[in-house]
Coordinates of C-alpha atoms in Angstrom, one line a residue:
X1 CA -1.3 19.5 -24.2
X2 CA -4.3 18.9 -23.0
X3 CA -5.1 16.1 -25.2
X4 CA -1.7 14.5 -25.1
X5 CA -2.8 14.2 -21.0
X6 CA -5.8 12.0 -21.9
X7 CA -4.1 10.1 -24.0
X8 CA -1.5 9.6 -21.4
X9 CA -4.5 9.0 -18.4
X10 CA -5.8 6.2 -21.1
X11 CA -2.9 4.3 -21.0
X12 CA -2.8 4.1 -17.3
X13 CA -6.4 2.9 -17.1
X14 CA -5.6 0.7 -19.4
X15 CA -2.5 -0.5 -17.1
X16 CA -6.2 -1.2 -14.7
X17 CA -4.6 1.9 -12.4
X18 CA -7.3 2.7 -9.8
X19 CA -10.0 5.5 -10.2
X20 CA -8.6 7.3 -7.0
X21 CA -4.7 7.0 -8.8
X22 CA -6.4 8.4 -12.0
X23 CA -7.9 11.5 -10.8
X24 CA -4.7 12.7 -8.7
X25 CA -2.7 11.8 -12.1
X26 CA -5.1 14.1 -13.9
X27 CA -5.2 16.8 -11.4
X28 CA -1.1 16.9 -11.5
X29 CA -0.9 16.8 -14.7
X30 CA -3.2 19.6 -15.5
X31 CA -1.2 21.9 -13.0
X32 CA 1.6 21.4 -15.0
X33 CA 0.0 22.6 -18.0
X34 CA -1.2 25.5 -16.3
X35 CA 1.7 26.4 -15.4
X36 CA 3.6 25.9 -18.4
X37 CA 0.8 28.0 -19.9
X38 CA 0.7 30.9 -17.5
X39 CA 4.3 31.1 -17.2
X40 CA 5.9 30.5 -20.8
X41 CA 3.2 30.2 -22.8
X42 CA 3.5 26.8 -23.6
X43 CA 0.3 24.8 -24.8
X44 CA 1.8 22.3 -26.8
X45 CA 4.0 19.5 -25.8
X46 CA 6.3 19.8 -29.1
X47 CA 7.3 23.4 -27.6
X48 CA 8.7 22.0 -23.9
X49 CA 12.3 22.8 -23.2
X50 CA 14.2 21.9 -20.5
X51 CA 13.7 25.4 -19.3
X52 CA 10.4 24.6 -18.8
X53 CA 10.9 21.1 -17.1
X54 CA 13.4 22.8 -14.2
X55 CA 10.6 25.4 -14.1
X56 CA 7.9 22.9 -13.1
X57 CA 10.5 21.4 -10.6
X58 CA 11.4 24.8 -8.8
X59 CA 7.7 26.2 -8.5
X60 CA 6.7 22.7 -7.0
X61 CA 9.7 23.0 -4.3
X62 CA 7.8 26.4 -3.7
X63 CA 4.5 25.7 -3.5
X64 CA 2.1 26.0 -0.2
X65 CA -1.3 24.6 0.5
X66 CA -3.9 26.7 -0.1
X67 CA -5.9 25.7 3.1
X68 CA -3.3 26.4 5.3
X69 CA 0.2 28.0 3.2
X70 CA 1.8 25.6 4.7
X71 CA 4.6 24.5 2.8
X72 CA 3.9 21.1 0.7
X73 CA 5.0 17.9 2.8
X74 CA 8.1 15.6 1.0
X75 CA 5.8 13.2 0.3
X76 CA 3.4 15.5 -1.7
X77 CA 6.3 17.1 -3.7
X78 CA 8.1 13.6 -4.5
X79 CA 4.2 12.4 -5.6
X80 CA 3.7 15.3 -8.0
X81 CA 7.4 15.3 -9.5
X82 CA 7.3 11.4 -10.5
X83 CA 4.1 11.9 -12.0
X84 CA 5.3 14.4 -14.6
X85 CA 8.2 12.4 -14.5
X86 CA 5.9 9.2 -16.1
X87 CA 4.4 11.8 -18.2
X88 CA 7.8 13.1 -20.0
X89 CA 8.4 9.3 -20.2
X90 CA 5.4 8.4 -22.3
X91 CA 5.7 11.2 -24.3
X92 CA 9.5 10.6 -25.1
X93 CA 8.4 6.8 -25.6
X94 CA 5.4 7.7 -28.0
X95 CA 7.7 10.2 -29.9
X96 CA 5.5 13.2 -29.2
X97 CA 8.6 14.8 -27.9
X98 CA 12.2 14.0 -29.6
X99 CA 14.2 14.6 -26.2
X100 CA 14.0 12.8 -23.1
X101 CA 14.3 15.0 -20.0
X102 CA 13.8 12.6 -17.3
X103 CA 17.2 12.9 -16.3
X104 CA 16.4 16.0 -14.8
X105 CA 15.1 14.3 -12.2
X106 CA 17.7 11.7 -11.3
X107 CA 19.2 14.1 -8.7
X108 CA 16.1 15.4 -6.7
X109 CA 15.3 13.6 -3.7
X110 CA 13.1 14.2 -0.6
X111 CA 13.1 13.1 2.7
X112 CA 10.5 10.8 3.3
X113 CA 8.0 12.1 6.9
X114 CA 8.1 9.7 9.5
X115 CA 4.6 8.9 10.4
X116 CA 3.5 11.0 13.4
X117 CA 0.4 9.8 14.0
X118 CA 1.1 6.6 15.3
X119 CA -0.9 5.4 18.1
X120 CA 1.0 4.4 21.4
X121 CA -0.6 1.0 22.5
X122 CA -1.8 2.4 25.7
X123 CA -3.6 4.9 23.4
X124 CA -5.1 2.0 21.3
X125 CA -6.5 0.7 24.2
X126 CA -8.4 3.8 25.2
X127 CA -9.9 4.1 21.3
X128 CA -11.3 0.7 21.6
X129 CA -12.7 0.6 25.2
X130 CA -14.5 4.2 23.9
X131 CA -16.3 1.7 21.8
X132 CA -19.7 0.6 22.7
X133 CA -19.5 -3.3 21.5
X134 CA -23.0 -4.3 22.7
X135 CA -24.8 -2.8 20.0
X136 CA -24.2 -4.3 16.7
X137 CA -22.9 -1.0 15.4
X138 CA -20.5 -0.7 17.8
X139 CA -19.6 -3.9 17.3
X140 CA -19.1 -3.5 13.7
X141 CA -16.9 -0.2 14.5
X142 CA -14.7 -2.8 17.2
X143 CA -14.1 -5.1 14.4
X144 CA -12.8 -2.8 12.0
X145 CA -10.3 -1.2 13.9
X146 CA -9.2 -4.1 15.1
X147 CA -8.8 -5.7 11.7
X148 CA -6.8 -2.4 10.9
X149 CA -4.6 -3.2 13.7
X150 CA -4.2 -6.4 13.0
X151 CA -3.7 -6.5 9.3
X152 CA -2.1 -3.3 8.5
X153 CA -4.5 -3.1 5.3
X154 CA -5.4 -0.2 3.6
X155 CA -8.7 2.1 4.2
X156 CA -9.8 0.9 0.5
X157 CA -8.8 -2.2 1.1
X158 CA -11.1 -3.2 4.3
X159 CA -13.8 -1.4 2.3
X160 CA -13.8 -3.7 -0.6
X161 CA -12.9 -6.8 1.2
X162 CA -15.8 -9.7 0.2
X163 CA -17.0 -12.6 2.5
X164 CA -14.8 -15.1 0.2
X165 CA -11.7 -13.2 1.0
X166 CA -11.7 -14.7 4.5
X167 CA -10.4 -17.7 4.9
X168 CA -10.9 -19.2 8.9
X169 CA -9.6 -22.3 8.3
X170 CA -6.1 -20.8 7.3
X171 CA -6.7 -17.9 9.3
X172 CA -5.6 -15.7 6.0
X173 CA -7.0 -12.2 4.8
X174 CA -7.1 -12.2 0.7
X175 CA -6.2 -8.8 -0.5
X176 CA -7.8 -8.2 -4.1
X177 CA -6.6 -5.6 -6.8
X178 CA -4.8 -3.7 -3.4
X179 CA -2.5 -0.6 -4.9
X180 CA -1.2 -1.2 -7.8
X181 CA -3.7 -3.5 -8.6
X182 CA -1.4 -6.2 -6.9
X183 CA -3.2 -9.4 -4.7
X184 CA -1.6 -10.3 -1.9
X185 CA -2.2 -12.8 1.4
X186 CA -2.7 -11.2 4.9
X187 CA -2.4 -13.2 8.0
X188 CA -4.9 -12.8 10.5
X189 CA -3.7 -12.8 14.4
X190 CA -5.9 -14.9 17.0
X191 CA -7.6 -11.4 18.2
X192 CA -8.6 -10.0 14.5
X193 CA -10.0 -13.7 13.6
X194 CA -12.3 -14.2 17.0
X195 CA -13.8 -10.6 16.6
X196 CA -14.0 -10.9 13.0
X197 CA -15.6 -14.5 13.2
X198 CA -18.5 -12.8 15.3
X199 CA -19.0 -10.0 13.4
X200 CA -19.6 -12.3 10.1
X201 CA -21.7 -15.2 11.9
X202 CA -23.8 -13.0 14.2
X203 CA -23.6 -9.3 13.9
X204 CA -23.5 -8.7 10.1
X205 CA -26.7 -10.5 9.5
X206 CA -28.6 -8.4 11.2
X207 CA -27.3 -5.3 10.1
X208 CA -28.1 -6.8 6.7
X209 CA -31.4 -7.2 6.7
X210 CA -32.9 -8.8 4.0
X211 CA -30.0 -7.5 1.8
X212 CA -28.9 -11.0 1.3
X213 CA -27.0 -10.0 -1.8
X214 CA -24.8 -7.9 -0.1
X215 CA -21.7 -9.6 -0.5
X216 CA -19.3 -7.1 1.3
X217 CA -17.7 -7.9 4.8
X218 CA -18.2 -4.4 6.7
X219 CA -21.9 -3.1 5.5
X220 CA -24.6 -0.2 7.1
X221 CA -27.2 -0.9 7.8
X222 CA -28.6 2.3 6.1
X223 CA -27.0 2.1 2.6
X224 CA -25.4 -1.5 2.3
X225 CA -21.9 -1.1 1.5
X226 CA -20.1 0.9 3.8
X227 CA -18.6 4.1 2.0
X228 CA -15.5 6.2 2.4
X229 CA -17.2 9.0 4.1
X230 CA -19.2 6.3 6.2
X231 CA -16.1 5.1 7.3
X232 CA -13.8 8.5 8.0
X233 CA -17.2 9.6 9.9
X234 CA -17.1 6.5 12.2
X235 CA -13.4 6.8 13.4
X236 CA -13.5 10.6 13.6
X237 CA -16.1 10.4 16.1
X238 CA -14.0 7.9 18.4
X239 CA -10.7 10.1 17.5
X240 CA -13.3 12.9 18.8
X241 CA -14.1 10.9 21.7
X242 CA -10.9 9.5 22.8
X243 CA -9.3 13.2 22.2
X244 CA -6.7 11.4 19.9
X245 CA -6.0 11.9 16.6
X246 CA -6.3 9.0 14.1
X247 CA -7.3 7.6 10.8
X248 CA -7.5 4.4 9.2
X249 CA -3.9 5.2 7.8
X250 CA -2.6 5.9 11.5
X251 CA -4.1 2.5 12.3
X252 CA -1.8 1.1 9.4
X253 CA 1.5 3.3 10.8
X254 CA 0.6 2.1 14.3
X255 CA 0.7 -1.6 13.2
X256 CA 3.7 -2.0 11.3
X257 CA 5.8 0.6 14.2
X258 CA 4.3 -2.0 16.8
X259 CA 5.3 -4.8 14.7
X260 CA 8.7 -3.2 14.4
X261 CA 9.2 -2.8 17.8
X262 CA 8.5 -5.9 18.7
X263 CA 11.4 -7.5 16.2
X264 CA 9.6 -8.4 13.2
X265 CA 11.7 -8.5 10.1
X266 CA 11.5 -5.1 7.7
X267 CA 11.0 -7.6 4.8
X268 CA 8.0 -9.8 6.3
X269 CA 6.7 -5.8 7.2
X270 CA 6.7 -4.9 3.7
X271 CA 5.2 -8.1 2.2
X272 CA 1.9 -7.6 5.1
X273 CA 1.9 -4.2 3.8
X274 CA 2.1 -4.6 0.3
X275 CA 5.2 -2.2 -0.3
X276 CA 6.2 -2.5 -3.6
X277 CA 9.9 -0.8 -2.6
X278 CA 11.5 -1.9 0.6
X279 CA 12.4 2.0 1.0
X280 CA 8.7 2.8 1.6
X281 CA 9.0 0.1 4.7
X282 CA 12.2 1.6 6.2
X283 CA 10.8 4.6 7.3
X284 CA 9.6 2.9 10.1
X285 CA 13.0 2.0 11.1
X286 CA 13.7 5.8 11.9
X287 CA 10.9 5.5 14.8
X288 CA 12.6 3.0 17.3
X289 CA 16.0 2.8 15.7
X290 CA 17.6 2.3 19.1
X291 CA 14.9 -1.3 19.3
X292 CA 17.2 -2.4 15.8
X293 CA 20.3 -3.3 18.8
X294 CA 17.9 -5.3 20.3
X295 CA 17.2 -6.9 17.4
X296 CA 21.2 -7.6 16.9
X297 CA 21.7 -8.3 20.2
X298 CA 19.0 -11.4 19.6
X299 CA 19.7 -12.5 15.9
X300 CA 23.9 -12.1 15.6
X301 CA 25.1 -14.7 17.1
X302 CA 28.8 -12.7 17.6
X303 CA 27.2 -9.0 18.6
X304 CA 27.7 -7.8 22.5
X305 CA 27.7 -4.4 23.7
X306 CA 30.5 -4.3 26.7
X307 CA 29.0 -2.7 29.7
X308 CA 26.0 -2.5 28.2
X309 CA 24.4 -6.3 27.8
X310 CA 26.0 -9.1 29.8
X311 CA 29.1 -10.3 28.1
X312 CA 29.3 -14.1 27.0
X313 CA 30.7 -16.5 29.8
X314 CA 33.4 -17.8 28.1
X315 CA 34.9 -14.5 27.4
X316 CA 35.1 -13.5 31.0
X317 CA 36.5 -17.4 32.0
X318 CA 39.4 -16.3 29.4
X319 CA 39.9 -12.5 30.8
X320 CA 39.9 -14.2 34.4
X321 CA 42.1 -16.6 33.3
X322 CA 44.3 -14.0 31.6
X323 CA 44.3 -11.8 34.6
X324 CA 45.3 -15.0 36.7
X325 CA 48.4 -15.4 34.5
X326 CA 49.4 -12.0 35.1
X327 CA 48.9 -11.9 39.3
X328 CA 51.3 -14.9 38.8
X329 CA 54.0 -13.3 37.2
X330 CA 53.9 -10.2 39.4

């Protein structure tokens, strides 16, 4: 089994899926054959039933977090199911296996979290007035969150962003190789551009050094590029701080809920985000769904709520006419 798995993680890699996307395929998939191994003594692939597949299924609806035992999230559980999912696929496909059990999974469904860790914007405020901007560090730290809440782009994708990818003149953010090695065009609000604008003419320079080959947009000063851990360090010490909880991923849930709110379209939502399903986007809508009757109330041009919004005029000219009528004929 072990070998068919490599084969399998080949063919993604060759399908250019991300190092990160690899290694939680590989992990998955290797829980699955331990499991298949300790509990039916399966180790080849020929040998899986469907017994074995509803196994799999029913010991990942059980299965707790070892940090914590706290039971796996939705999310988690629908992530490891529709990678063995892709994994029966390919080896039906390849004709390692002569049945195709996938169908056993046409029927499970989780609930998808809503985000709780989005920011109110009185609580954005306080994160960005804890930092220092007159130090070019701090400055640094002010542009990134902002281009976080301003872009709605991924932790990765910040990180890997180049100098070329910013366009000023059409005020656009060029997204390359995002998740699912997709490319995609970002616009960039007034706020976002201005601090970003700074941070490239007069702040990164400095923190450069004579690296002039650096061609990243958000650097350190110690090691060049700035890394992962560089990056979770910096906003964990302003979420430490502030006293509130956030991540670059909170950052992303707080911009699209914002941008929700405030009546932007689910579909332009999605496209900024890079949601390949409109599904993954919806969730949002279960934040503020009583703001979605504002957003009627604005777009449809028939849609009133009696006692609730102010009627249209001409409908209470023809219910005083009515009424008129009817004093008449008393």
């Amino acid at each position: 089994m072990k070998s068919n798995i490599e084969k399998f993680i080949q063919s993604l890699e060759a399908d250019n899926y991300s190092p990160n996307t690899l290694s939680g395929y590989r992990k998955h998939l290797n829980l699955f054959a331990e499991i298949m191994n300790k509990a039916y003594a399966v180790t080849e692939v020929e040998k899986l039933s469907k017994e074995h597949v509803i196994g799999f299924i029913v010991y990942v609806n059980r299965l707790r977090r070892k940090k914590d035992r706290e039971k796996l999230s939705p999310n988690t559980k629908s992530l490891i199911i529709n990678r063995i999912k892709k994994y029966l696929e390919y080896l039906s496909g390849e004709e390692i296996i002569h049945k195709d059990y996938t169908y056993l999974f046409e029927d499970i469904k989780y609930a998808k979290r809503i985000p709780d860790n989005v920011l109110t914007e009185r609580q954005l405020e306080t994160v960005v007035r804890s930092i220092n901007e007159n130090t070019h560090i701090g400055f640094r730290d002010r542009t990134i969150v902002e281009t976080f809440y301003g872009t709605g782009i991924r932790k990765n994708e910040l990180l890997n962003l180049e100098l070329y990818d910013i366009s000023f003149e059409d005020h656009k953010i060029f997204i390359r190789q995002g998740k699912g090695k997709k490319d995609r065009i970002v616009p960039m609000g007034s706020n976002t551009e201005n601090y970003l604008k700074e941070y490239i003419e007069k702040v990164r320079p400095i923190l450069a050094g004579e690296n002039t080959m650096q061609t990243k947009v958000f650097i350190s000063a110690a090691t060049g590029q700035l890394k992962p851990s560089g990056l979770e360090a910096m906003l964990y010490k302003y979420s430490k701080v502030t006293g509130i909880h956030f991540s670059a991923h909170s950052l992303r849930h707080t911009f699209a809920t914002h941008m929700l709110r405030n009546g932007a379209s689910i579909v332009y939502i999605q496209e900024i985000l890079g949601h390949e399903c409109l599904s993954t986007t919806e969730i949002y809508t279960k934040i503020y769904p009583a703001d979605l009757k504002n957003v009627l109330k604005e777009y449809h041009p028939r849609y009133y709520l009696t006692g609730k919004i102010e009627e249209p005029k001409w409908r209470r000219r023809v219910e005083k006419i009515y009424l008129i009528k009817n004093l008449n004929m008393v």
